[in-house]
mmCIF file of C-alpha atoms in Angstrom:
data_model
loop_
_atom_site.group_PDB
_atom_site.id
_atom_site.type_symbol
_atom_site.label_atom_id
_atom_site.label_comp_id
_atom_site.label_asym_id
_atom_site.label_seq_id
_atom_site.Cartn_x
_atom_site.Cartn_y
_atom_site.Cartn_z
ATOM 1 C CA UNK A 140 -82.106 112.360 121.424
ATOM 2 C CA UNK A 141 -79.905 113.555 119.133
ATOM 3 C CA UNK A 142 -78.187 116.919 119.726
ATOM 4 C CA UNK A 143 -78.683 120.297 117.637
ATOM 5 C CA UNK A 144 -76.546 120.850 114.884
ATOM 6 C CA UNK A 145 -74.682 123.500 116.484
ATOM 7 C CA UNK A 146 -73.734 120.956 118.748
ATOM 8 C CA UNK A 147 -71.773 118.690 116.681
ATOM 9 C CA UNK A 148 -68.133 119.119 116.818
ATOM 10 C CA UNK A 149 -67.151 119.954 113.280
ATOM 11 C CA UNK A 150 -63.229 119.982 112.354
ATOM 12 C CA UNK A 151 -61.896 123.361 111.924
ATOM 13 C CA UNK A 152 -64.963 125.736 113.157
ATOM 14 C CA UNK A 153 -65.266 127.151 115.910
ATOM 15 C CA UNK A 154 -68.518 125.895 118.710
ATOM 16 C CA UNK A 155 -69.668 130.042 118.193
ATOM 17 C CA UNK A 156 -69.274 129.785 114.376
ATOM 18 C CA UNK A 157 -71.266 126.154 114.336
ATOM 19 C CA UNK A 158 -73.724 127.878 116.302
ATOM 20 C CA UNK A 159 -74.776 131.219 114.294
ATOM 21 C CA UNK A 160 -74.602 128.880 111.192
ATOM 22 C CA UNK A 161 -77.100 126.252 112.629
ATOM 23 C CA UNK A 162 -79.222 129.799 113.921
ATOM 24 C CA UNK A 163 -78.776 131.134 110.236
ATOM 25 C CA UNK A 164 -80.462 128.152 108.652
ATOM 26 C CA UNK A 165 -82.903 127.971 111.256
ATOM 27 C CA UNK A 166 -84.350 131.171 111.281
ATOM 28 C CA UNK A 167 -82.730 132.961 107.997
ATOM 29 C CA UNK A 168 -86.292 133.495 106.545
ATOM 30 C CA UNK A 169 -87.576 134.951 109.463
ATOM 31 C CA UNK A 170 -84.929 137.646 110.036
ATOM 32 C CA UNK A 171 -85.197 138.497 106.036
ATOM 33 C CA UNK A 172 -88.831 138.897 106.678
ATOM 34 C CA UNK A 173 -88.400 140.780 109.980
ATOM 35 C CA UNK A 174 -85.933 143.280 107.912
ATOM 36 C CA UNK A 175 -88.377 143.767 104.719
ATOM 37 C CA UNK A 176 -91.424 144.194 106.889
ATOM 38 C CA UNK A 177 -89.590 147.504 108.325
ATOM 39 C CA UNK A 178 -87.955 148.847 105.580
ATOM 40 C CA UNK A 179 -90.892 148.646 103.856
ATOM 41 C CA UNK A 180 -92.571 150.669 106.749
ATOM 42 C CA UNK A 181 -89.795 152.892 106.972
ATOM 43 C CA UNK A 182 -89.932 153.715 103.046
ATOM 44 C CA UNK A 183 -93.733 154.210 102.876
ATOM 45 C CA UNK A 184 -96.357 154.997 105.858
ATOM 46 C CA UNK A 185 -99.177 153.146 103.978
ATOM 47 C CA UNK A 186 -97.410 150.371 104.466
ATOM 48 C CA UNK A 187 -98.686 149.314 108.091
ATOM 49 C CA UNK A 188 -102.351 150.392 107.654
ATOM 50 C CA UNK A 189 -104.663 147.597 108.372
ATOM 51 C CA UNK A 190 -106.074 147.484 104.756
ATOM 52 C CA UNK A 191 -102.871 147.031 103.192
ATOM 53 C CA UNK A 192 -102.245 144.163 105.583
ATOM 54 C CA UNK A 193 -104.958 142.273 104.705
ATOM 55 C CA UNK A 194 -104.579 143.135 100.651
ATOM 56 C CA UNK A 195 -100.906 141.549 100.910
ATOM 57 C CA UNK A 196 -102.791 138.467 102.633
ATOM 58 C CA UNK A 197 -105.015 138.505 100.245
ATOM 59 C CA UNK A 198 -102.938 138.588 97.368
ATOM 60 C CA UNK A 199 -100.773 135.773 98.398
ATOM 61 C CA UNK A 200 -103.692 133.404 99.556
ATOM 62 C CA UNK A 201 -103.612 131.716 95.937
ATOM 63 C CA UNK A 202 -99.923 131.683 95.308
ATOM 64 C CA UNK A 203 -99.200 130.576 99.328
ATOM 65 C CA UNK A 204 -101.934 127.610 98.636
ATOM 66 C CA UNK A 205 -100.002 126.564 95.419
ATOM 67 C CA UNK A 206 -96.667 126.819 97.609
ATOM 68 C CA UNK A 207 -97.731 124.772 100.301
ATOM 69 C CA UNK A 208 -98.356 121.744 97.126
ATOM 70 C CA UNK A 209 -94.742 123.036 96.109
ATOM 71 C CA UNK A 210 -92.999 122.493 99.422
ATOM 72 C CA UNK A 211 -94.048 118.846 99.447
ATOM 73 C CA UNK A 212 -92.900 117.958 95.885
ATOM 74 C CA UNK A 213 -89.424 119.991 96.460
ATOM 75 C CA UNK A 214 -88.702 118.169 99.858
ATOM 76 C CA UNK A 215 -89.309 114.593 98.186
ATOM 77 C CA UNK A 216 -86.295 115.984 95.708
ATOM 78 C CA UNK A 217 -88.733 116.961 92.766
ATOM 79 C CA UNK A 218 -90.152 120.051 90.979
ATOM 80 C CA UNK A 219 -93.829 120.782 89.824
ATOM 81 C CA UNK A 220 -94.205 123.470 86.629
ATOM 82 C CA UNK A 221 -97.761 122.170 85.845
ATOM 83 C CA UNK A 222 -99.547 123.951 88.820
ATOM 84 C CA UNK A 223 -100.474 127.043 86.714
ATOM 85 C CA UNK A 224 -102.048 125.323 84.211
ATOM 86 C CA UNK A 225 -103.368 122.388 86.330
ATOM 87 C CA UNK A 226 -104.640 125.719 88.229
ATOM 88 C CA UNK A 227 -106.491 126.790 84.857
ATOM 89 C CA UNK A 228 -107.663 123.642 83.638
ATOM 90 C CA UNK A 229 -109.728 122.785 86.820
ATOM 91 C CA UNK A 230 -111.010 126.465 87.078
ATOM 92 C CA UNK A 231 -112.577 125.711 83.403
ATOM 93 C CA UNK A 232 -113.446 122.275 84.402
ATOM 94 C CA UNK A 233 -115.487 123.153 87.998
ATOM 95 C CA UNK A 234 -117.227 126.105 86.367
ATOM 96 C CA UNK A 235 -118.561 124.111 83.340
ATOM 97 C CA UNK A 236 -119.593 121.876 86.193
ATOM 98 C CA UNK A 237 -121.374 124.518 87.972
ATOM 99 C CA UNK A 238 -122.844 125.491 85.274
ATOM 100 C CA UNK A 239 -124.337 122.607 84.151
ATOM 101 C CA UNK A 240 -125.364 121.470 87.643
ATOM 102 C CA UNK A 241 -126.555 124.815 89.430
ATOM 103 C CA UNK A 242 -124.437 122.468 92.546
ATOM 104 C CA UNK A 243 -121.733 124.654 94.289
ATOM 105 C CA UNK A 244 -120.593 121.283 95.858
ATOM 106 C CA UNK A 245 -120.798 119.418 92.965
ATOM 107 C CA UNK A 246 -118.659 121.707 91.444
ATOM 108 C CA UNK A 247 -115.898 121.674 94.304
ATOM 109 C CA UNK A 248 -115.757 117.585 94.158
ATOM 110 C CA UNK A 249 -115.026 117.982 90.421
ATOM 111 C CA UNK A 250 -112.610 120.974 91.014
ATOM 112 C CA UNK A 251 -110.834 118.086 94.002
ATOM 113 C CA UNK A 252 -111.314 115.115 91.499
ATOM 114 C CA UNK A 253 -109.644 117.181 88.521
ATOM 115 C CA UNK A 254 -106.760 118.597 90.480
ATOM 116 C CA UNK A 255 -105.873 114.853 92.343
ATOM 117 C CA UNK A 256 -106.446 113.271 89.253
ATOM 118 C CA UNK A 257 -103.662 115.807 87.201
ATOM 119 C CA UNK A 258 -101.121 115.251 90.148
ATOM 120 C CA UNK A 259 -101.529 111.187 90.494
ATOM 121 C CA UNK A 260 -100.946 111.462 86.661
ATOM 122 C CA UNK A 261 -97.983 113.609 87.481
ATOM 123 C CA UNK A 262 -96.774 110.969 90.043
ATOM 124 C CA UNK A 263 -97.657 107.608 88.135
ATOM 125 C CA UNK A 264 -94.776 109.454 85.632
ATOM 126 C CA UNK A 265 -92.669 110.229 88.157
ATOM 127 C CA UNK A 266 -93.069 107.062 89.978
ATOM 128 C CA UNK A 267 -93.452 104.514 87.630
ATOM 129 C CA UNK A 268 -92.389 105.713 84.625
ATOM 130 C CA UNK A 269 -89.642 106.783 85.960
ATOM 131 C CA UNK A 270 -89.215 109.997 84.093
ATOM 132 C CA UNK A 271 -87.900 112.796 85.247
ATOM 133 C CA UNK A 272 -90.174 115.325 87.595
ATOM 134 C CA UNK A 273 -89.341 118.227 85.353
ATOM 135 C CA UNK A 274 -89.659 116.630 82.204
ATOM 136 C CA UNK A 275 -92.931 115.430 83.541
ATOM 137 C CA UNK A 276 -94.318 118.283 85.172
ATOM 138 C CA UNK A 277 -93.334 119.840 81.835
ATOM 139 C CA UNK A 278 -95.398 118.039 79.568
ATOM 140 C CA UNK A 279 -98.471 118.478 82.135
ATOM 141 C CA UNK A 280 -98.488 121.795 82.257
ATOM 142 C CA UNK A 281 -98.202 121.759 78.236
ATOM 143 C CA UNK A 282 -101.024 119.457 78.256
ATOM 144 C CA UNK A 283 -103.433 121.005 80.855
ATOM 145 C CA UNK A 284 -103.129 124.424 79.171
ATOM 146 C CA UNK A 285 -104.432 122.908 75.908
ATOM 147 C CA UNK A 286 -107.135 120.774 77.282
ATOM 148 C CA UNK A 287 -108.731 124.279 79.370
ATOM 149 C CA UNK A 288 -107.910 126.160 76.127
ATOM 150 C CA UNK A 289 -110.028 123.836 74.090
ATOM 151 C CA UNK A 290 -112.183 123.181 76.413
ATOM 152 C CA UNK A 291 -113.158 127.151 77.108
ATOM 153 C CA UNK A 292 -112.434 127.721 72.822
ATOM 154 C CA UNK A 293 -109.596 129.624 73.836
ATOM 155 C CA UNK A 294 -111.420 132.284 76.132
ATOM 156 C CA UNK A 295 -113.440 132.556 79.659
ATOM 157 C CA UNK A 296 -115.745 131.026 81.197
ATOM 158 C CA UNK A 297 -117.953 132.912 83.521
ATOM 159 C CA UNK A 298 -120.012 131.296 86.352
ATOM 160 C CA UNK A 299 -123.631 131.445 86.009
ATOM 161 C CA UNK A 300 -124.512 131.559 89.655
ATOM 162 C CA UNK A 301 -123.849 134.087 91.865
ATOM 163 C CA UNK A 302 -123.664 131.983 95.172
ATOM 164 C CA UNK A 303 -120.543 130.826 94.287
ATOM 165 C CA UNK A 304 -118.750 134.362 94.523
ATOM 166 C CA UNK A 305 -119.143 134.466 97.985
ATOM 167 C CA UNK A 306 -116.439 131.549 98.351
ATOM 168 C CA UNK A 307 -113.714 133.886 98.023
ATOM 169 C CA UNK A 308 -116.040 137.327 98.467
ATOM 170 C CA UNK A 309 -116.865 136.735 102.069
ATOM 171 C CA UNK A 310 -115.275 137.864 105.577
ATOM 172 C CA UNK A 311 -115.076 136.503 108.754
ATOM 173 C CA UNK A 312 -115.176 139.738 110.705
ATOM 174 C CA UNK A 313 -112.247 142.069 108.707
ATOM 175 C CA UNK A 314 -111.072 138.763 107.354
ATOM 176 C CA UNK A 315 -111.492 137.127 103.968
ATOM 177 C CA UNK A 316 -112.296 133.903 103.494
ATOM 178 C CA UNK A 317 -109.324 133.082 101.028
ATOM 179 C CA UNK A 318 -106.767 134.384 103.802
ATOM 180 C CA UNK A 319 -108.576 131.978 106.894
ATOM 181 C CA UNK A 320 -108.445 129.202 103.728
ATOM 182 C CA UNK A 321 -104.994 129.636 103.460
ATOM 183 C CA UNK A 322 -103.672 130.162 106.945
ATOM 184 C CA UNK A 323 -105.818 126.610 107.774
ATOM 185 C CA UNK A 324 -104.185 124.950 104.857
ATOM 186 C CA UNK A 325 -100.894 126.221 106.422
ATOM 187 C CA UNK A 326 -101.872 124.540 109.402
ATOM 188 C CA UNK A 327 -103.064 121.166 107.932
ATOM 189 C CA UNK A 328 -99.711 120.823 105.938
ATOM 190 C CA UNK A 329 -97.386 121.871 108.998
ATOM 191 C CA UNK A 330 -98.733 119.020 110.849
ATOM 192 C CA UNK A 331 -98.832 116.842 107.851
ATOM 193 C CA UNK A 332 -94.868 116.914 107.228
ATOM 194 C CA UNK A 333 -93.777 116.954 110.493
ATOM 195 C CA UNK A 334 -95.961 115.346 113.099
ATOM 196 C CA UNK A 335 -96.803 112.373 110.838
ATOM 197 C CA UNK A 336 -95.334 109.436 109.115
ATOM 198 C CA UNK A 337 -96.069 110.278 105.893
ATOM 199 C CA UNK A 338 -93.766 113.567 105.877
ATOM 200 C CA UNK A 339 -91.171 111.620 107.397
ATOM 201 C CA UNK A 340 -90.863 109.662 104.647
ATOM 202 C CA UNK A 341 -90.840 112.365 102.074
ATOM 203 C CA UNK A 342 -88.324 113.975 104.199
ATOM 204 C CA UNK A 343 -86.256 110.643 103.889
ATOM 205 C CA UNK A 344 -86.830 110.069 100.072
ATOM 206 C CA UNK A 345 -85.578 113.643 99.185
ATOM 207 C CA UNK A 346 -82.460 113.225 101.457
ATOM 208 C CA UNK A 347 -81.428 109.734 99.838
ATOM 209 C CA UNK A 348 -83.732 108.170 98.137
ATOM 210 C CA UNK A 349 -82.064 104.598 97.628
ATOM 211 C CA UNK A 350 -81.685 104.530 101.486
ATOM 212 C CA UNK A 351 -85.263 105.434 101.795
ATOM 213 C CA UNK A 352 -85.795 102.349 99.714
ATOM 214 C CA UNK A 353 -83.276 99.994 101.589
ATOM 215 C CA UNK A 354 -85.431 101.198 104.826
ATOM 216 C CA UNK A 355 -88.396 99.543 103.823
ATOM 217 C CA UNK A 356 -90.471 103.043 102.691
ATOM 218 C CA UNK A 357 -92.499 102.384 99.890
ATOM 219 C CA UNK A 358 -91.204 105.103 97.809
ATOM 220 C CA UNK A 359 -93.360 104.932 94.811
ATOM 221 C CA UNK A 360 -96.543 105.374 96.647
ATOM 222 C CA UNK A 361 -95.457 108.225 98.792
ATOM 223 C CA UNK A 362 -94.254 110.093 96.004
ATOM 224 C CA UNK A 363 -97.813 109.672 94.082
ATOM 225 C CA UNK A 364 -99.543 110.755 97.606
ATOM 226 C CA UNK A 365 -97.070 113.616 96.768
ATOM 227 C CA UNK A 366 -98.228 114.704 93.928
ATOM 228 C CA UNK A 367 -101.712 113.968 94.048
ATOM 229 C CA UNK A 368 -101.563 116.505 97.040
ATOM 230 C CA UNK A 369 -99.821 119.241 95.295
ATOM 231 C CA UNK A 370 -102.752 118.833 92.221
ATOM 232 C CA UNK A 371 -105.237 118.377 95.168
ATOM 233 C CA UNK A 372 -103.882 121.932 96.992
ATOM 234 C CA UNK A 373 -103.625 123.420 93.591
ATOM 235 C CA UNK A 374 -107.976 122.718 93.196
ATOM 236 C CA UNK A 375 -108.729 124.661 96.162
ATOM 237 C CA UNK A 376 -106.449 127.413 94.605
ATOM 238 C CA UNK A 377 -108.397 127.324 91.544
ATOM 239 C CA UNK A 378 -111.936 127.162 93.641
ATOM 240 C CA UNK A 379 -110.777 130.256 95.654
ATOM 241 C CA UNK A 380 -109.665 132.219 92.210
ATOM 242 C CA UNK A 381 -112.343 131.212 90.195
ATOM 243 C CA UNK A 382 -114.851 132.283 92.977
ATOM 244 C CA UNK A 383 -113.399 135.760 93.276
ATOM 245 C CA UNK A 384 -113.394 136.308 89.899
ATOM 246 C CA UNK A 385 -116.997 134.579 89.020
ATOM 247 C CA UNK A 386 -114.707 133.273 86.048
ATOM 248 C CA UNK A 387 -111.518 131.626 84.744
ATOM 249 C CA UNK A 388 -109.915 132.323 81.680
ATOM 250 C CA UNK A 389 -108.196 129.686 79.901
ATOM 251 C CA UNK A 390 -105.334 131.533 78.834
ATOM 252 C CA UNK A 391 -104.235 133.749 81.283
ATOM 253 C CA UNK A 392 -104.918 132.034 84.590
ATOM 254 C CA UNK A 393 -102.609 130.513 86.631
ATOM 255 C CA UNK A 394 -99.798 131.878 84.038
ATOM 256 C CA UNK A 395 -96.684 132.053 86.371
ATOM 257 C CA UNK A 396 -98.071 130.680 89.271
ATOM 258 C CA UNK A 397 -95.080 127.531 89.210
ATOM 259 C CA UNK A 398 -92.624 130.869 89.561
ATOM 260 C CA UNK A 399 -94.247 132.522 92.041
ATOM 261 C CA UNK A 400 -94.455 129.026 94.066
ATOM 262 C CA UNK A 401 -90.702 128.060 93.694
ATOM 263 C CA UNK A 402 -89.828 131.463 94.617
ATOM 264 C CA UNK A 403 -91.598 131.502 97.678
ATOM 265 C CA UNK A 404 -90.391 127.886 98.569
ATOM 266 C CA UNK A 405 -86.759 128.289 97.683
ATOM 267 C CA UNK A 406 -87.015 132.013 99.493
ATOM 268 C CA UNK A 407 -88.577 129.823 102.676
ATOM 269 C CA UNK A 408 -84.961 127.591 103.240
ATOM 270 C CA UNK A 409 -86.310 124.290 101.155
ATOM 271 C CA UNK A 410 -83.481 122.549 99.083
ATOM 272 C CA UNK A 411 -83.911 122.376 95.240
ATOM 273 C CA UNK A 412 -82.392 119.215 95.728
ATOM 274 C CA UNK A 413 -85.199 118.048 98.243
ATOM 275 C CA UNK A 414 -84.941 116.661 102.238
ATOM 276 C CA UNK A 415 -84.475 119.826 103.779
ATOM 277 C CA UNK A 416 -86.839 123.137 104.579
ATOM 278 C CA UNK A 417 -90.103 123.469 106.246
ATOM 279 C CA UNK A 418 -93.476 124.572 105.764
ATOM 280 C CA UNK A 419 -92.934 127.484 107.663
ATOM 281 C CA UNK A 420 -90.200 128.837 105.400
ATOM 282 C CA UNK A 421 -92.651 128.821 102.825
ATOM 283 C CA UNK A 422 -95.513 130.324 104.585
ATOM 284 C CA UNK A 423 -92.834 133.168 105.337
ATOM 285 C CA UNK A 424 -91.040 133.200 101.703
ATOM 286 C CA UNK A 425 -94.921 133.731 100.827
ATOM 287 C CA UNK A 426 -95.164 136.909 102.585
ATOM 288 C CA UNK A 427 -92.212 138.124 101.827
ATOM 289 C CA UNK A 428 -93.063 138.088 98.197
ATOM 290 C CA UNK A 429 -96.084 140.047 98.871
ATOM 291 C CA UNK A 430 -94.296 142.575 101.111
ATOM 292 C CA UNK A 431 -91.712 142.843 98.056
ATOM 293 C CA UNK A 432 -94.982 143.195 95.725
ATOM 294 C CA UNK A 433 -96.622 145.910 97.344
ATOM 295 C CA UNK A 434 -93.437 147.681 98.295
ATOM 296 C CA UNK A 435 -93.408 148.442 94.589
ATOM 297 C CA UNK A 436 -96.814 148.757 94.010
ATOM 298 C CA UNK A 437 -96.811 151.402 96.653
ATOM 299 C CA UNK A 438 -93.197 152.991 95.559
ATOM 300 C CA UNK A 439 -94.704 152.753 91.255
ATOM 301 C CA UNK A 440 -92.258 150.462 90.297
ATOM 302 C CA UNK A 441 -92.850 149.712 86.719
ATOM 303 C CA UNK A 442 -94.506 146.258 87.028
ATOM 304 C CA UNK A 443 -92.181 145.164 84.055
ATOM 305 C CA UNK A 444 -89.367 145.091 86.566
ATOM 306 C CA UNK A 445 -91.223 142.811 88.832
ATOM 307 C CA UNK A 446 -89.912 139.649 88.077
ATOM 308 C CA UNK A 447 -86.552 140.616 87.837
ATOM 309 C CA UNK A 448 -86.687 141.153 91.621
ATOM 310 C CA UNK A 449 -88.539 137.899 92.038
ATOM 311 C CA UNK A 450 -85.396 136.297 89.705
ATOM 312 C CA UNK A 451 -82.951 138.263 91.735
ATOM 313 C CA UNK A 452 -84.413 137.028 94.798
ATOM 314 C CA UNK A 453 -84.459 133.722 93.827
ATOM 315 C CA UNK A 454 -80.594 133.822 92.846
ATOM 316 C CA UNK A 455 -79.991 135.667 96.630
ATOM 317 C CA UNK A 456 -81.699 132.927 98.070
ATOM 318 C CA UNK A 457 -80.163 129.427 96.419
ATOM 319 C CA UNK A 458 -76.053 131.374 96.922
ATOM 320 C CA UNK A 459 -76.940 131.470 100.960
ATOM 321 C CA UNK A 460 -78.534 127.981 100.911
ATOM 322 C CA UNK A 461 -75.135 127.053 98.985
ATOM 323 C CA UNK A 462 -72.970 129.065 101.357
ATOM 324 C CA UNK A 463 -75.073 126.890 104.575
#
């Protein structure tokens, strides 16, 4: 087995110095979380009440789902900007379904088959057109926003049965549904890029893709299973906002969301460049955006200086990945 990286003998640093650097990449996001958590208790006594837990959970459930799809597409060594509007196309998509169907699981399998179907398009680019992720990604997101803009006449669409609000309006004792949704997805793609094959090879691709090729890894189809999963993740985003909502608009939905994602993943350890970070990171980078979120929500922050923290952040996070 090989030893930790702290381990290795490294010309000209010291075994202590190896060590808190392997610790720092380790466990960076966790400490940053640890530190936010308190001063945010510290600055406001709101902060810790039960409620406001579960609103911060609750907040990030869609963005953390979308991040999860992110994490995967970053550690094969890509990028994925069409989530937001993949996220807004499927909303309009499922709900005309729903509509037209009065079937709340017909209108999940089309929200699934919508969202796969957008990220295998986004990886038969990728893969075998061989053009580049963000130029891809790019024109998807251009092109999904159109399609649920023409599709919805440039407006919302509002679900005509009520049955379907309880998706996302529901508890599990003091727990949402969209939270326990989340935290299982969590779960699911923890042990999917780590305990199976599959994530070992997009580990491999995004840490050298020709040798992942030279090893006999069928690169092209792992990185459409890649994508496909991030538009697959980014559908049960889209069922859990649409639900809450009873309604998507086709305009305004999902508009950011590819931020918010690579913020969280970046913020979680996971290399732009892909082959390094883990799923964890991201599930923490998630909550530490919605700490940071409701810190100034609490504090009245102008919410026009928002996403200069989350750009800040961002910055912050890729100069100590550099400095690694």
């Amino acid at each position: 087995m090989a030893n930790p990286a702290w381990k290795q003998e490294r010309p000209g640093e010291s075994r202590t110095k190896q060590r808190f650097a392997w610790f720092w990449s380790e466990y960076s996001v966790i400490i940053a979380f640890l530190i936010i958590f308190v001063v945010a208790a510290l600055l406001n006594p709101r902060f810790l009440d039960m409620n406001n837990q579960l609103n911060i959970l609750m907040q990030v459930s869609i963005i953390g789902i979308v991040a999860l799809g992110m994490t995967i597409v970053m550690l094969s060594g890509g990028i994925d900007l069409s989530v937001g509007s993949v996220l807004a196309l499927v909303g309009v998509v499922s709900i005309l379904s729903l509509n037209a169907t009065e079937s709340i699981p017909v209108a999940i399998i089309t929200a699934f088959a919508v969202g796969a179907f957008a990220g295998l398009l986004n990886g038969l680019m990728v893969a075998k057109g061989k053009i580049a992720s963000f130029i891809a990604t790019l024109g998807m997101m251009a092109g999904a926003r159109s399609i649920a803009l023409y599709t919805a006449d440039g407006g919302s669409i509002s679900s005509e049965i009520t049955g379907f609000t309880t998706i996302a309006n529901s508890e599990l004792w003091i727990i949402d549904y969209p939270i326990i949704i989340f935290l299982v997805m969590t779960g699911l793609v923890y042990v999917l890029m780590h305990k199976t094959r599959f994530g070992r090879y997009v580990y491999a691709i995004g840490s050298n893709e020709k040798a992942a090729l030279l090893s006999t890894i069928r690169v092209d189809r792992v990185k459409i299973g890649v994508y496909s999963l991030a538009g697959l993740l980014v559908s049960v985003a889209a069922i859990i906002e649409s639900s809450r909502l009873n309604s998507i608009s086709s305009s305004s939905s999902g508009q950011a969301y590819e931020l918010d994602a690579i913020a969280a993943v970046i913020i979680g350890g996971t290399r732009m460049t892909g082959g390094r970070g883990k799923v964890l990171g991201t599930f923490f980078g998630v909550l530490i955006l919605g700490i940071l979120n409701n810190m100034m929500n609490l504090m009245n922050v102008s919410p026009h200086l928002q996403g200069f923290v989350k750009g800040l952040i961002i910055i912050v996070a890729v100069v100590f990945q550099k400095r690694e």
